[in-house]
Structure formats: structure tokens, C-alpha cells
PDB file of C-alpha atoms in Angstrom:
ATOM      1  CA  UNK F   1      26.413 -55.025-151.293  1.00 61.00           C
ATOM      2  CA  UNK F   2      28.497 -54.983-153.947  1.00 60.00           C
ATOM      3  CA  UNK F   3      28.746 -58.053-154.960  1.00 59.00           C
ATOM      4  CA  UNK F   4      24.653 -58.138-154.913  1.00 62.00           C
ATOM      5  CA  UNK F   5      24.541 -55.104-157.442  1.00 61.00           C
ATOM      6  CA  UNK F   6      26.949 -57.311-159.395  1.00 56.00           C
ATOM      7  CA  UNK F   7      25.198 -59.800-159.309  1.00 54.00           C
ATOM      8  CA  UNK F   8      22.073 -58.629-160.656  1.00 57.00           C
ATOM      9  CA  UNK F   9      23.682 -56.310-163.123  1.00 55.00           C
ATOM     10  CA  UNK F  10      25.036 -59.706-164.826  1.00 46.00           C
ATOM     11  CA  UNK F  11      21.442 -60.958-164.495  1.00 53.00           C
ATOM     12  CA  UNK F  12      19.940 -58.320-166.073  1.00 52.00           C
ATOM     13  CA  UNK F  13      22.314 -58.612-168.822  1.00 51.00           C
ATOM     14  CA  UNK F  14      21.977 -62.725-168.857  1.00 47.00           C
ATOM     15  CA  UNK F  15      18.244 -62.864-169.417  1.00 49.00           C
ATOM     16  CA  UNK F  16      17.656 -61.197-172.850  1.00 49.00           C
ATOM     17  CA  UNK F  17      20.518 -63.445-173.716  1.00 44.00           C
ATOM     18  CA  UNK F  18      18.649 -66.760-172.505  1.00 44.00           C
ATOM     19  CA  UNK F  19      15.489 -65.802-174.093  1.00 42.00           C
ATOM     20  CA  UNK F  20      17.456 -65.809-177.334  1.00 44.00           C
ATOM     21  CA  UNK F  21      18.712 -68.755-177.500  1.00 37.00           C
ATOM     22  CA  UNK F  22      15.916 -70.366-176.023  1.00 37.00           C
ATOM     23  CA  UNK F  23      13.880 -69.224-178.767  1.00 36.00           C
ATOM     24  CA  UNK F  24      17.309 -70.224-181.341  1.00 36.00           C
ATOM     25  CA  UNK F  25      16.133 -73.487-180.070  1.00 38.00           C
ATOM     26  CA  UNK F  26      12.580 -73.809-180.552  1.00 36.00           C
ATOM     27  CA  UNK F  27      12.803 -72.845-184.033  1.00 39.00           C
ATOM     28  CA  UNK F  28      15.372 -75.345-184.414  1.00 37.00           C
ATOM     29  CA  UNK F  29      13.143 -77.906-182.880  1.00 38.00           C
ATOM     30  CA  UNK F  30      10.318 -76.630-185.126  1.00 43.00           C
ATOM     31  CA  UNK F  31      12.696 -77.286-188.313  1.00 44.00           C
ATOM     32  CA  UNK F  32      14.171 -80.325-187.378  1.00 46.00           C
ATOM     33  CA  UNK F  33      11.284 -82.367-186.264  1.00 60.00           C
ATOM     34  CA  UNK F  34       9.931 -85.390-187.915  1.00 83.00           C
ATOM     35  CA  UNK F  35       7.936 -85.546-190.817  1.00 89.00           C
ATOM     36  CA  UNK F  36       4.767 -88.103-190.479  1.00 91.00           C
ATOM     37  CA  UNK F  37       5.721 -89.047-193.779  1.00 91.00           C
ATOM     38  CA  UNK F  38       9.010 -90.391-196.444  1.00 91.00           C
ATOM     39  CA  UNK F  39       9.816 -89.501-199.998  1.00 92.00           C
ATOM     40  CA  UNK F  40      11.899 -92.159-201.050  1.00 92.00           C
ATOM     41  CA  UNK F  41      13.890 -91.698-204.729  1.00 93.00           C
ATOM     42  CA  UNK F  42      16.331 -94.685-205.733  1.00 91.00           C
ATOM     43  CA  UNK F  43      16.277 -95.925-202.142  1.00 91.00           C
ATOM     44  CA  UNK F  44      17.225 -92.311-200.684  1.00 92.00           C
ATOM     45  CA  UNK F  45      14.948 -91.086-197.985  1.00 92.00           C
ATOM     46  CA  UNK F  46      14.634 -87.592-198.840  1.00 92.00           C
ATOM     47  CA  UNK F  47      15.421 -84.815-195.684  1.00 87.00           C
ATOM     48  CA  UNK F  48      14.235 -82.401-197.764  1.00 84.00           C
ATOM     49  CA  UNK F  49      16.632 -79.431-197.221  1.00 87.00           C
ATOM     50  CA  UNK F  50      16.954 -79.112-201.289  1.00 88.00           C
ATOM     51  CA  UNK F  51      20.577 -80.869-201.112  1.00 88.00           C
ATOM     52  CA  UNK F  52      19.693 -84.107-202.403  1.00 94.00           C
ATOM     53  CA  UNK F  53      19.781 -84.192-206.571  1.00 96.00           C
ATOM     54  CA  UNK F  54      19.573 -87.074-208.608  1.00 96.00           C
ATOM     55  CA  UNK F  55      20.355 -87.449-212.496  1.00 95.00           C
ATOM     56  CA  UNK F  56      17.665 -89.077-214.085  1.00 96.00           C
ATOM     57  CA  UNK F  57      18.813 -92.218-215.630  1.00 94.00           C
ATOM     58  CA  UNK F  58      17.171 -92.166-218.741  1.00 96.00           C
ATOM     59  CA  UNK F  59      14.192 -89.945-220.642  1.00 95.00           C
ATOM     60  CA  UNK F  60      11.691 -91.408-218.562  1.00 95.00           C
ATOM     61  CA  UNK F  61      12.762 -89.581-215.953  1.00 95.00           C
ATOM     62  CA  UNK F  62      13.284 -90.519-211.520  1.00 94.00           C
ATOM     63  CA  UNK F  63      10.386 -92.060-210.052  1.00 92.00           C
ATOM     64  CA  UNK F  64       9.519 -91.481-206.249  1.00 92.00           C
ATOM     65  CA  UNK F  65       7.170 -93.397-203.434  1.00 89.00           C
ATOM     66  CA  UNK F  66       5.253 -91.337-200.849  1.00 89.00           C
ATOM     67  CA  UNK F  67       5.337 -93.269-197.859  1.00 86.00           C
ATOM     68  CA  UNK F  68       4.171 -93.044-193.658  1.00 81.00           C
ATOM     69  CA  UNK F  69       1.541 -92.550-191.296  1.00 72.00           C
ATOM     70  CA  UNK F  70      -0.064 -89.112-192.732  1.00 65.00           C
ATOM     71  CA  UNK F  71      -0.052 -89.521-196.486  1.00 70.00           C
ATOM     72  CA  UNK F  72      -3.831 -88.339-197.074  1.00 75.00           C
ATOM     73  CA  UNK F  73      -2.785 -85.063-198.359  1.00 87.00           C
ATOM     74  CA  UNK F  74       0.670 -84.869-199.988  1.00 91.00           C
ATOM     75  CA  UNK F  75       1.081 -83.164-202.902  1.00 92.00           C
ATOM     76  CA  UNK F  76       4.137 -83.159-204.376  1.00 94.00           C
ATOM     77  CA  UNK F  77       5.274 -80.296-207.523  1.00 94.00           C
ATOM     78  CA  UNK F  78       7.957 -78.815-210.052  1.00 95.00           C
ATOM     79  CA  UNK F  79       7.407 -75.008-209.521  1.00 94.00           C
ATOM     80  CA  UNK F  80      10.537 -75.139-212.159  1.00 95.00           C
ATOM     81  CA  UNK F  81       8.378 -77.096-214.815  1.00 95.00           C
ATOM     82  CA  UNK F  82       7.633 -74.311-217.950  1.00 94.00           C
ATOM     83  CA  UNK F  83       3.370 -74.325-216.877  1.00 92.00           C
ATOM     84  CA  UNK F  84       3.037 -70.386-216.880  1.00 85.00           C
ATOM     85  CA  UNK F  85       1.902 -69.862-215.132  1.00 84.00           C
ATOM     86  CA  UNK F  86       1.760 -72.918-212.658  1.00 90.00           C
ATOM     87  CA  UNK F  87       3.442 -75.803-211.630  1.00 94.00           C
ATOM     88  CA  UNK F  88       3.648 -79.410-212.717  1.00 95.00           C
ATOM     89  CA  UNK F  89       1.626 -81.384-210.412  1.00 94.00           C
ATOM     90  CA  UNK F  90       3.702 -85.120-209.981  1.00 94.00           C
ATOM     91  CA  UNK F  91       1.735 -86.388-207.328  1.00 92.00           C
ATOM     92  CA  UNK F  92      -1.490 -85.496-205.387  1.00 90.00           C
ATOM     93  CA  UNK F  93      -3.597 -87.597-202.623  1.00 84.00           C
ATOM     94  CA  UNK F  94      -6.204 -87.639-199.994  1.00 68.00           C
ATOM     95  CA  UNK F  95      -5.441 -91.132-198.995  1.00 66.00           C
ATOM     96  CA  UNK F  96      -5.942 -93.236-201.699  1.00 65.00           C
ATOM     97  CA  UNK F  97      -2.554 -94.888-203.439  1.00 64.00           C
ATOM     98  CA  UNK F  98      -1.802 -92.662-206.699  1.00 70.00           C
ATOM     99  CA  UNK F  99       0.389 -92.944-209.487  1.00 79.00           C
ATOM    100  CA  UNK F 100       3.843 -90.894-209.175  1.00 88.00           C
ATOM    101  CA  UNK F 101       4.678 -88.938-212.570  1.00 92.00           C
ATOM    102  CA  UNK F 102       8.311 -88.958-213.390  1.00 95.00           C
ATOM    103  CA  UNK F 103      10.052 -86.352-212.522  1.00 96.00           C
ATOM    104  CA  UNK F 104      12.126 -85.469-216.005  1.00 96.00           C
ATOM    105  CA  UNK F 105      12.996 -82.284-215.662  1.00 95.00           C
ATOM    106  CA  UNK F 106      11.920 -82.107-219.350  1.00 94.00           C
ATOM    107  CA  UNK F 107      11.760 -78.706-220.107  1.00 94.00           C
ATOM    108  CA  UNK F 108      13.133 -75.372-219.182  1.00 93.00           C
ATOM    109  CA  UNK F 109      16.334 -75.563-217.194  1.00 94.00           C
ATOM    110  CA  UNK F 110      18.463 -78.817-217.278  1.00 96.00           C
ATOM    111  CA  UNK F 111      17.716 -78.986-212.950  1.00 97.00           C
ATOM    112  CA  UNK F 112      14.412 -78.661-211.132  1.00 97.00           C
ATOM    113  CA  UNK F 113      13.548 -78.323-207.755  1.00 96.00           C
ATOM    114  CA  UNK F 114      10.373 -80.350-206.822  1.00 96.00           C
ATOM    115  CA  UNK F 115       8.766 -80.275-203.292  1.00 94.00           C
ATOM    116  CA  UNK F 116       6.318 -82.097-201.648  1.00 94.00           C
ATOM    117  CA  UNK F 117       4.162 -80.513-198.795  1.00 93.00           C
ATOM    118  CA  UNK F 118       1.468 -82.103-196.444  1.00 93.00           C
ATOM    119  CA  UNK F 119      -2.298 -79.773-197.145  1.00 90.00           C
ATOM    120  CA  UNK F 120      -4.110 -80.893-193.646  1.00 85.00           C
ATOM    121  CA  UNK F 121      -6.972 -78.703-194.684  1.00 85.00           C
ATOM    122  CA  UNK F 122      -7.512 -80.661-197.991  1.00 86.00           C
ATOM    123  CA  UNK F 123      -5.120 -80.493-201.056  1.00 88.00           C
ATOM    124  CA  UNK F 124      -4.983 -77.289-203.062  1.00 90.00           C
ATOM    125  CA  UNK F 125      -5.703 -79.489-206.658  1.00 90.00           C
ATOM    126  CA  UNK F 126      -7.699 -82.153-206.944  1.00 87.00           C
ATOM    127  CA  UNK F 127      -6.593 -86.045-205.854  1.00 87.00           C
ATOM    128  CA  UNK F 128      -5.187 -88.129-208.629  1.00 87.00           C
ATOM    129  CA  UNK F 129      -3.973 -84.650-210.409  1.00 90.00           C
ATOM    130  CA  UNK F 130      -0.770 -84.750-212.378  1.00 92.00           C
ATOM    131  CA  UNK F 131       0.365 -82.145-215.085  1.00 93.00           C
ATOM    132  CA  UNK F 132       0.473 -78.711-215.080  1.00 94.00           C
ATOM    133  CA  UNK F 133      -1.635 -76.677-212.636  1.00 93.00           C
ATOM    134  CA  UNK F 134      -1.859 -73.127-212.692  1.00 88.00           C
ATOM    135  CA  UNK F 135      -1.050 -72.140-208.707  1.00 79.00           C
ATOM    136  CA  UNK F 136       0.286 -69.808-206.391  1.00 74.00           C
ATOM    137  CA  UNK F 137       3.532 -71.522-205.972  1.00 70.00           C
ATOM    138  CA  UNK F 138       4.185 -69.484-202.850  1.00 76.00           C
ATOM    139  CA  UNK F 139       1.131 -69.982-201.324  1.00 79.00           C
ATOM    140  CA  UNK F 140       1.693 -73.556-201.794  1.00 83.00           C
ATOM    141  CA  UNK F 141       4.767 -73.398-200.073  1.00 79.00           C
ATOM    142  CA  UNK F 142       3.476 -71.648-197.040  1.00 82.00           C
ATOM    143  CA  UNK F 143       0.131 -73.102-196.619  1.00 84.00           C
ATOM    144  CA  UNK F 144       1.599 -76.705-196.851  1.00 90.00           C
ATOM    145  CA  UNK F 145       3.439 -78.275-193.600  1.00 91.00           C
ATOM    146  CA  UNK F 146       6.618 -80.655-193.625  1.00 93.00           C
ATOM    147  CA  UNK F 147       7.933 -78.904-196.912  1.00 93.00           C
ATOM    148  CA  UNK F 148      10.578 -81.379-198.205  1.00 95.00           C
ATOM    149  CA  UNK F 149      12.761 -80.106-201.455  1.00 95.00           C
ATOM    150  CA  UNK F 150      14.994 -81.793-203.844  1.00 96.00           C
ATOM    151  CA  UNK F 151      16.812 -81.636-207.143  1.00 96.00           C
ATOM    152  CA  UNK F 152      16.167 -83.391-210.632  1.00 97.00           C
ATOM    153  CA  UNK F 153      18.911 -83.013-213.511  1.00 97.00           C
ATOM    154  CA  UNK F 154      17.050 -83.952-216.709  1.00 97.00           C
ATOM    155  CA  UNK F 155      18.884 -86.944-218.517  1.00 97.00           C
ATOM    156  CA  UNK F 156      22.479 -86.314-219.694  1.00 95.00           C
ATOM    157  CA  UNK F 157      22.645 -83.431-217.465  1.00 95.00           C
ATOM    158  CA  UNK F 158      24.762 -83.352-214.451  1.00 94.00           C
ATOM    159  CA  UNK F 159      23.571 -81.692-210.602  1.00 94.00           C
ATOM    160  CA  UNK F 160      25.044 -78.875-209.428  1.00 90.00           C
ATOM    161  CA  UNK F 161      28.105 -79.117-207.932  1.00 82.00           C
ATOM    162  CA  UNK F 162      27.522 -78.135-204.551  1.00 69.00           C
ATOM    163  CA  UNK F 163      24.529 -80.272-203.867  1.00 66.00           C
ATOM    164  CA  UNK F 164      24.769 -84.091-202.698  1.00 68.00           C
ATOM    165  CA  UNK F 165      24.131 -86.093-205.486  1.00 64.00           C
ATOM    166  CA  UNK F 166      22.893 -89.308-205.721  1.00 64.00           C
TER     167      UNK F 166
END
């Protein structure tokens, strides 16, 4: 009898423990699955995580191509960009191939963060937009699925130290 009150004493102490980590790895499942669709910068596919930063190679800034099976509402933006209020739109499609803006990181601090989300409900500018958009940067960022993140230094500036630059 003993050993049965043991027994289900370590149970009852087991299962809040299992639920944990078997909702640890949902969300990890949820983070780490695969985006329906590339950002490619200087032949880097992008994993988005913010750790990638590239040094633009000249004024005219880093180019990128949006690339996969769901790319009929990607917009891709520079929260960072001095549009107040706003963000500089680089790139924004329902389906139809668009030009990429270079990403120059022009103005206000030497390195920007840019993102690119998928909008299944329809993009939050219009398609072909590029420049600065006033926006709820945060609602962007939450409404938007598959948010992907990176790093621009402008030209003659150098990324940050701890990020993995390419």
C-alpha cells in the first residue's frame, strides 16, 4: 500500500510538470516552423531572429528578393527609418512581382532593423507601396504572421558586434 500512495504522490507531482513542458514544446514548434516564404540578401536566406546584419556596400544601399509559395501579401518595413510617425515601406505585394527599395539605412541611426511579415487578410498599405507610411508599427508586428527581422548598417558603418554579420 505503500508503495501505491508513492506512487501516485510522484504522479501527482509528475503531471503539472509534463503539461509544462509539453506546452515548452508547442510554442517551440509554433516558433520554429517554416515560413511559406524566403528573404534572400547577398545570397543569405534570412531566419529572421534579428541576428543577421549586413553593411551596405555602397550608398545605394542592400537589395533583397522575396521568394516561395505564399508571397501574395508580404510586406516588408524599417520601423527605424525617421517617417514620424511611420515606417519606411521597402516592399509591399498581393501577388504581383514588385520592386524591392534598398534598404540604406539612410537616416537616423547608423543600423536599422527591417522586418518582413506575411498580412493573410490583405496588406495593411497598398501593393506596389514603398516610402514612408504612417503605421502602427506594433500592430504591424502582431497582426502579420512569419515575422522575419534583420539588421542594415548604413554605408561606412559597421553591425553591432554581437550580431552575425554578413
Amino acid at each position: 500500500q505503500n508503495k501505491q500512495d508513492n506512487m501516485s504522490s510522484l504522479r501527482f507531482l509528475l503531471f503539472p510538470l509534463s503539461i509544462m513542458c509539453l506546452v515548452r514544446d508547442i510554442r517551440a514548434g509554433a516558433e520554429s516552423r517554416v515560413c511559406p516564404y524566403d528573404v534572400i540578401i547577398e545570397g543569405t536566406t534570412i531566419r529572421g531572429d534579428g541576428s543577421a546584419c549586413f553593411q551596405s556596400p555602397s550608398a545605394r544601399g542592400v537589395l533583397a528578393e522575396v521568394s516561395g509559395r505564399e508571397v501574395d501579401a508580404i510586406l516588408v518595413w524599417d520601423p527605424d527609418a525617421p517617417c514620424n510617425p511611420g515606417s519606411y515601406v521597402h516592399y509591399a505585394t498581393a501577388g504581383t512581382v514588385q520592386t524591392f527599395a534598398p534598404m540604406t539605412a539612410g537616416a537616423g541611426e547608423v543600423v536599422h532593423t527591417y522586418h518582413a511579415a506575411i498580412f493573410p487578410q490583405g496588406l495593411p498599405v497598398g501593393e506596389g507601396t514603398t516610402g514612408c507610411v504612417h503605421d502602427d508599427e506594433d500592430y504591424w508586428r502582431t497582426t502579420g504572421s512569419c515575422v522575419k527581422s534583420w539588421q542594415v548598417a548604413r554605408y561606412g558603418s559597421a553591425c553591432p558586434s554581437s550580431s552575425n554579420e554578413h
